Tab-separated table of N, CA and C in Angstrom:
chain	number	residue	atom	x	y	z
A	149	MET	N	-35.120	52.419	0.232
A	149	MET	CA	-35.222	51.768	0.805
A	149	MET	C	-34.627	51.949	2.330
A	150	ASP	N	-34.722	52.851	3.344
A	150	ASP	CA	-33.993	52.681	4.152
A	150	ASP	C	-33.932	51.032	5.055
A	151	LEU	N	-32.541	51.415	5.575
A	151	LEU	CA	-32.157	50.325	6.354
A	151	LEU	C	-31.799	50.777	7.946
A	152	MET	N	-32.571	49.495	8.727
A	152	MET	CA	-31.894	49.994	10.077
A	152	MET	C	-30.791	48.689	10.837
A	153	CYS	N	-29.925	48.907	11.511
A	153	CYS	CA	-29.513	47.856	11.845
A	153	CYS	C	-29.218	47.816	13.914
A	154	TYR	N	-29.420	46.371	14.011
A	154	TYR	CA	-29.239	46.645	15.119
A	154	TYR	C	-28.852	45.538	15.689
A	155	SER	N	-28.315	45.580	17.014
A	155	SER	CA	-27.466	44.643	17.294
A	155	SER	C	-28.176	44.149	18.913
A	156	HIS	N	-27.396	43.296	19.255
A	156	HIS	CA	-27.632	42.641	20.748
A	156	HIS	C	-28.649	43.272	21.798
A	157	ALA	N	-27.907	44.369	22.130
A	157	ALA	CA	-28.662	45.191	22.947
A	157	ALA	C	-30.071	46.099	22.357
A	158	ASP	N	-30.112	46.009	21.219
A	158	ASP	CA	-31.627	46.132	20.861
A	158	ASP	C	-32.883	44.679	20.503
A	159	ALA	N	-32.062	43.668	20.591
A	159	ALA	CA	-33.291	42.937	20.452
A	159	ALA	C	-34.541	43.364	20.949
A	160	ARG	N	-34.946	43.840	22.383
A	160	ARG	CA	-35.570	43.476	23.261
A	160	ARG	C	-36.194	44.828	22.162
A	161	ASP	N	-35.756	46.108	21.823
A	161	ASP	CA	-36.761	47.019	20.968
A	161	ASP	C	-37.310	46.304	19.852
A	162	VAL	N	-36.665	45.464	19.273
A	162	VAL	CA	-36.984	44.819	17.459
A	162	VAL	C	-37.618	44.281	17.744
A	163	ARG	N	-38.049	43.298	18.744
A	163	ARG	CA	-38.628	41.894	18.778
A	163	ARG	C	-40.078	41.748	18.074
A	164	SER	N	-39.886	43.137	18.319
A	164	SER	CA	-42.460	42.746	18.087
A	164	SER	C	-42.043	42.998	16.355
A	165	LEU	N	-40.831	43.286	16.214
A	165	LEU	CA	-40.877	43.497	14.518
A	165	LEU	C	-40.388	42.640	13.533
A	166	LEU	N	-39.850	41.637	14.489
A	166	LEU	CA	-39.216	40.644	13.882
A	166	LEU	C	-40.822	39.228	14.078
A	167	LEU	N	-41.321	39.599	15.321
A	167	LEU	CA	-42.418	38.531	15.495
A	167	LEU	C	-43.809	39.535	14.503
A	168	ASP	N	-43.935	40.640	14.522
A	168	ASP	CA	-44.867	41.233	13.273
A	168	ASP	C	-44.722	40.353	12.168
A	169	ILE	N	-43.274	40.437	11.315
A	169	ILE	CA	-43.381	40.519	9.804
A	169	ILE	C	-43.190	39.094	9.977
A	170	HIS	N	-43.100	38.088	10.854
A	170	HIS	CA	-42.822	36.233	11.117
A	170	HIS	C	-44.292	36.478	10.587
A	171	ASP	N	-45.206	36.753	11.522
A	171	ASP	CA	-46.702	36.659	11.485
A	171	ASP	C	-47.590	36.806	10.216
A	172	GLU	N	-47.133	37.831	9.458
A	172	GLU	CA	-47.554	38.624	8.629
A	172	GLU	C	-47.649	37.072	7.303
A	173	VAL	N	-46.307	37.218	7.049
A	173	VAL	CA	-45.346	36.019	6.050
A	173	VAL	C	-46.041	34.231	6.731
A	174	TYR	N	-45.972	34.453	7.627
A	174	TYR	CA	-47.100	32.976	7.516
A	174	TYR	C	-48.408	33.234	8.072
A	175	ALA	N	-48.894	33.958	8.380
A	175	ALA	CA	-50.687	34.859	8.082
A	175	ALA	C	-51.730	33.136	7.704
A	176	ASN	N	-51.118	32.406	6.975
A	176	ASN	CA	-52.328	31.314	5.930
A	176	ASN	C	-51.524	29.925	6.330
A	177	ASP	N	-50.938	29.882	6.852
A	177	ASP	CA	-49.740	28.581	7.082
A	177	ASP	C	-49.768	28.000	8.535
A	178	PRO	N	-50.926	27.283	8.324
A	178	PRO	CA	-51.290	25.850	9.541
A	178	PRO	C	-50.219	25.358	10.146
A	179	ASP	N	-49.054	24.716	9.218
A	179	ASP	CA	-48.299	24.243	9.980
A	179	ASP	C	-47.506	24.458	11.439
A	180	PRO	N	-47.206	23.754	12.258
A	180	PRO	CA	-46.828	24.174	13.573
A	180	PRO	C	-45.119	25.531	13.497
A	181	PHE	N	-45.088	24.191	12.221
A	181	PHE	CA	-43.185	24.887	12.459
A	181	PHE	C	-43.043	25.949	12.307
A	182	HIS	N	-44.110	26.924	11.841
A	182	HIS	CA	-44.234	27.970	11.533
A	182	HIS	C	-45.109	29.086	12.654
A	183	SER	N	-45.439	28.312	14.000
A	183	SER	CA	-46.308	29.408	14.504
A	183	SER	C	-45.198	30.477	14.955
A	184	CYS	N	-45.954	31.114	15.648
A	184	CYS	CA	-45.261	32.467	16.113
A	184	CYS	C	-45.115	32.102	17.313
A	185	GLU	N	-45.389	31.361	18.617
A	185	GLU	CA	-44.771	30.591	19.555
A	185	GLU	C	-43.322	30.165	19.327
A	186	ARG	N	-43.361	28.906	18.802
A	186	ARG	CA	-42.078	28.634	18.199
A	186	ARG	C	-40.959	29.634	17.614
A	187	PHE	N	-41.478	30.434	17.184
A	187	PHE	CA	-40.436	31.239	16.251
A	187	PHE	C	-40.306	32.181	16.850
A	188	SER	N	-40.993	32.869	17.850
A	188	SER	CA	-40.297	34.254	19.074
A	188	SER	C	-39.786	32.714	20.369
A	189	TYR	N	-39.692	31.869	20.278
A	189	TYR	CA	-38.480	31.438	20.780
A	189	TYR	C	-37.216	30.978	20.373
A	190	PHE	N	-37.217	31.277	18.898
A	190	PHE	CA	-36.000	30.680	18.205
A	190	PHE	C	-35.127	32.787	18.490
A	191	VAL	N	-36.090	33.289	17.763
A	191	VAL	CA	-35.591	34.719	18.127
A	191	VAL	C	-35.087	35.159	19.165
A	192	ASP	N	-35.168	34.837	20.490
A	192	ASP	CA	-34.932	34.721	22.172
A	192	ASP	C	-33.343	34.106	22.127
A	193	LEU	N	-33.790	33.298	21.482
A	193	LEU	CA	-32.231	32.244	21.160
A	193	LEU	C	-31.219	33.361	20.867
A	194	ARG	N	-31.142	33.480	19.628
A	194	ARG	CA	-30.325	33.583	18.354
A	194	ARG	C	-30.497	35.247	18.903
A	195	SER	N	-31.352	36.744	19.382
A	195	SER	CA	-30.835	37.380	19.708
A	195	SER	C	-29.849	37.507	20.798
A	196	GLY	N	-30.063	36.285	22.061
A	196	GLY	CA	-29.685	36.161	22.883
A	196	GLY	C	-27.721	36.010	23.027
A	197	ARG	N	-27.393	35.942	21.534
A	197	ARG	CA	-25.857	35.833	21.671
A	197	ARG	C	-25.650	37.518	21.589
A	198	GLU	N	-24.651	37.696	22.520
A	198	GLU	CA	-23.941	39.019	22.050
A	198	GLU	C	-23.496	39.697	20.585
A	199	ASP	N	-22.784	38.682	19.951
A	199	ASP	CA	-22.726	38.930	18.924
A	199	ASP	C	-23.622	38.681	17.504
A	200	TRP	N	-24.710	38.798	18.313
A	200	TRP	CA	-26.336	38.985	17.123
A	200	TRP	C	-26.394	40.629	16.486
A	201	LEU	N	-26.404	40.261	14.931
A	201	LEU	CA	-26.817	41.434	14.392
A	201	LEU	C	-27.855	41.493	13.237
A	202	CYS	N	-28.938	42.273	13.679
A	202	CYS	CA	-30.416	42.509	12.342
A	202	CYS	C	-30.091	43.600	11.687
A	203	VAL	N	-30.309	43.331	10.434
A	203	VAL	CA	-30.824	44.313	9.432
A	203	VAL	C	-32.445	44.454	9.214
A	204	SER	N	-33.152	45.544	9.240
A	204	SER	CA	-34.003	45.476	8.739
A	204	SER	C	-34.574	46.862	7.926
A	205	GLY	N	-35.431	46.356	6.723
A	205	GLY	CA	-36.006	47.333	6.042
A	205	GLY	C	-36.828	48.043	5.916
A	206	ARG	N	-37.279	48.949	5.205
A	206	ARG	CA	-38.227	49.927	5.429
A	206	ARG	C	-38.737	50.302	4.010
A	207	GLU	N	-39.580	50.691	3.875
A	207	GLU	CA	-40.041	51.230	2.347
A	207	GLU	C	-41.234	51.924	2.419
A	208	ASN	N	-41.374	53.278	2.657
A	208	ASN	CA	-42.797	53.911	2.143
A	208	ASN	C	-43.885	54.253	3.275
A	209	GLY	N	-42.475	53.657	4.347
A	209	GLY	CA	-42.758	53.796	6.104
A	209	GLY	C	-43.152	52.524	6.130
A	210	GLY	N	-43.143	51.716	5.565
A	210	GLY	CA	-43.528	50.275	6.967
A	210	GLY	C	-42.705	49.523	6.059
A	211	PRO	N	-42.724	48.313	7.377
A	211	PRO	CA	-41.632	47.169	7.535
A	211	PRO	C	-41.315	46.456	5.626
A	212	VAL	N	-40.447	46.371	5.581
A	212	VAL	CA	-40.233	45.085	4.271
A	212	VAL	C	-39.871	43.505	4.266
A	213	GLY	N	-38.966	43.906	5.588
A	213	GLY	CA	-38.221	42.370	6.176
A	213	GLY	C	-37.176	43.003	6.738
A	214	TYR	N	-36.276	41.603	6.994
A	214	TYR	CA	-35.410	41.729	7.615
A	214	TYR	C	-34.521	40.591	7.946
A	215	ALA	N	-32.842	40.205	7.995
A	215	ALA	CA	-32.242	39.371	8.043
A	215	ALA	C	-31.512	39.612	9.352
A	216	PHE	N	-31.158	38.502	10.073
A	216	PHE	CA	-30.644	38.529	11.455
A	216	PHE	C	-29.484	37.440	11.361
A	217	GLY	N	-28.519	37.194	12.472
A	217	GLY	CA	-27.654	35.998	12.689
A	217	GLY	C	-26.737	36.723	13.367
A	218	ALA	N	-25.497	35.729	13.292
A	218	ALA	CA	-24.416	35.637	14.751
A	218	ALA	C	-23.484	34.688	13.669
A	219	LYS	N	-21.539	35.275	14.168
A	219	LYS	CA	-20.616	34.756	13.492
A	219	LYS	C	-20.961	33.001	14.367
A	220	PHE	N	-20.422	32.230	13.761
A	220	PHE	CA	-20.250	30.818	14.209
A	220	PHE	C	-19.390	31.066	15.359
A	221	LYS	N	-19.705	30.187	16.634
A	221	LYS	CA	-18.577	30.021	17.563
A	221	LYS	C	-17.284	29.306	17.229
A	222	PRO	N	-16.190	29.514	17.857
A	222	PRO	CA	-15.003	29.048	17.381
A	222	PRO	C	-15.301	27.640	17.613
A	223	GLY	N	-14.795	26.912	16.232
A	223	GLY	CA	-14.962	25.776	15.996
A	223	GLY	C	-16.759	25.451	16.130
A	224	GLY	N	-17.309	26.039	15.997
A	224	GLY	CA	-18.496	25.530	15.672
A	224	GLY	C	-19.051	25.472	13.755
A	225	TRP	N	-19.820	24.716	13.484
A	225	TRP	CA	-19.925	24.898	12.439
A	225	TRP	C	-21.865	24.177	12.452
A	226	TRP	N	-22.510	23.714	11.751
A	226	TRP	CA	-23.750	23.319	11.484
A	226	TRP	C	-23.816	21.767	11.962
A	227	LYS	N	-24.470	21.747	12.829
A	227	LYS	CA	-24.865	20.443	14.269
A	227	LYS	C	-24.464	18.998	12.694
A	228	GLY	N	-23.714	18.198	13.152
A	228	GLY	CA	-23.614	17.095	12.111
A	228	GLY	C	-22.558	17.088	11.058
A	229	THR	N	-21.775	18.223	10.759
A	229	THR	CA	-20.696	18.491	10.122
A	229	THR	C	-19.482	19.272	10.786
A	230	ASP	N	-18.537	18.966	9.541
A	230	ASP	CA	-17.276	19.998	9.928
A	230	ASP	C	-17.314	21.014	8.928
A	231	ARG	N	-16.334	22.119	9.262
A	231	ARG	CA	-16.232	23.302	8.781
A	231	ARG	C	-15.379	22.777	7.909
A	232	PRO	N	-15.916	23.138	6.380
A	232	PRO	CA	-14.884	22.944	5.768
A	232	PRO	C	-13.098	23.173	5.392
A	233	LYS	N	-12.723	22.242	5.292
A	233	LYS	CA	-11.251	23.002	5.480
A	233	LYS	C	-10.674	24.225	4.435
A	234	ASP	N	-11.383	24.512	3.488
A	234	ASP	CA	-11.114	25.949	2.530
A	234	ASP	C	-12.024	26.780	3.261
A	235	VAL	N	-12.474	26.895	4.483
A	235	VAL	CA	-12.926	27.874	4.769
A	235	VAL	C	-12.011	28.376	5.662
A	236	ARG	N	-11.761	30.319	5.514
A	236	ARG	CA	-11.101	31.126	6.610
A	236	ARG	C	-11.422	31.818	6.848
A	237	GLY	N	-11.445	32.625	7.893
A	237	GLY	CA	-11.564	33.802	8.350
A	237	GLY	C	-12.999	33.491	9.221
A	238	ARG	N	-13.514	34.334	9.866
A	238	ARG	CA	-15.073	34.118	10.786
A	238	ARG	C	-15.507	34.512	9.817
A	239	ILE	N	-16.623	33.147	9.799
A	239	ILE	CA	-18.048	33.034	9.119
A	239	ILE	C	-19.221	33.388	9.985
A	240	PHE	N	-19.866	34.394	9.679
A	240	PHE	CA	-21.479	35.136	9.658
A	240	PHE	C	-22.566	33.830	9.276
A	241	ALA	N	-23.421	33.552	10.207
A	241	ALA	CA	-24.321	32.476	10.032
A	241	ALA	C	-25.673	33.052	9.763
A	242	LEU	N	-26.404	33.457	8.599
A	242	LEU	CA	-27.804	33.940	8.838
A	242	LEU	C	-28.678	32.868	9.092
A	243	SER	N	-29.215	33.428	10.397
A	243	SER	CA	-30.391	32.495	10.562
A	243	SER	C	-31.724	32.431	10.272
A	244	GLU	N	-32.162	33.935	9.743
A	244	GLU	CA	-33.247	34.417	9.228
A	244	GLU	C	-33.278	35.034	8.303
A	245	LEU	N	-34.117	35.179	7.457
A	245	LEU	CA	-34.108	36.308	6.134
A	245	LEU	C	-35.753	36.057	5.806
A	246	MET	N	-36.524	37.180	6.000
A	246	MET	CA	-37.658	37.040	5.941
A	246	MET	C	-38.262	38.597	5.084
A	247	VAL	N	-39.225	38.587	3.992
A	247	VAL	CA	-39.264	39.500	3.070
A	247	VAL	C	-41.284	39.584	3.282
A	248	VAL	N	-41.622	39.835	3.583
A	248	VAL	CA	-43.210	40.413	3.584
A	248	VAL	C	-44.148	40.279	2.134
A	249	PRO	N	-45.015	39.695	1.863
A	249	PRO	CA	-45.266	39.150	0.768
A	249	PRO	C	-45.513	39.956	-0.369
A	250	PRO	N	-46.105	41.382	-0.003
A	250	PRO	CA	-46.699	42.264	-1.062
A	250	PRO	C	-45.318	42.439	-1.677
A	251	VAL	N	-44.121	42.681	-0.996
A	251	VAL	CA	-42.634	43.010	-1.299
A	251	VAL	C	-41.859	41.690	-1.699
A	252	ALA	N	-42.477	40.799	-1.539
A	252	ALA	CA	-41.214	39.550	-1.604
A	252	ALA	C	-41.053	39.451	-3.530
A	253	GLY	N	-39.974	39.242	-4.377
A	253	GLY	CA	-40.558	38.659	-5.981
A	253	GLY	C	-40.013	40.419	-6.572
A	254	HIS	N	-39.751	41.679	-5.682
A	254	HIS	CA	-39.611	42.623	-6.262
A	254	HIS	C	-38.547	43.410	-6.234
A	255	ARG	N	-38.022	44.242	-6.953
A	255	ARG	CA	-36.844	44.692	-6.231
A	255	ARG	C	-37.089	46.188	-5.613
A	256	PRO	N	-36.603	46.898	-4.702
A	256	PRO	CA	-36.880	47.547	-3.621
A	256	PRO	C	-37.413	48.642	-4.722
A	257	GLY	N	-37.708	49.463	-4.383
A	257	GLY	CA	-37.894	51.199	-5.026
A	257	GLY	C	-38.324	51.229	-6.482
A	258	ALA	N	-38.366	49.782	-6.873
A	258	ALA	CA	-38.910	49.554	-8.274
A	258	ALA	C	-40.890	50.021	-8.128
A	259	THR	N	-41.293	50.648	-9.655
A	259	THR	CA	-42.694	51.180	-9.447
A	259	THR	C	-42.816	49.641	-10.819
A	260	ASP	N	-43.967	49.229	-10.028
A	260	ASP	CA	-45.072	48.415	-11.185
A	260	ASP	C	-45.414	49.577	-12.478
A	261	SER	N	-45.159	48.710	-13.864
A	261	SER	CA	-45.357	49.816	-15.033
A	261	SER	C	-46.269	48.589	-15.493
């Protein structure tokens, strides 16, 4: 598998890849929660942070998935909860992890026997 890393500066260039994979994953899901419009809003919101990072994977010439997120802001934690006392250092918040259906549940690079 080939991995590509992207930063906030690359967000515009990788946006269509993220949306295309999202659309493939949720192609048959009528739930408005998973609509492309809603997801594109969150991609733009999250990737607008200067510390946003994304890793995408490609195998056999095609995209297989991605993960993206950013560091928690100082003092930040999930809404409505406090940061656990025993957590130390900087925390990276994974916002999204998506794998295309043909690859989901399979080891990258594995062949079917």
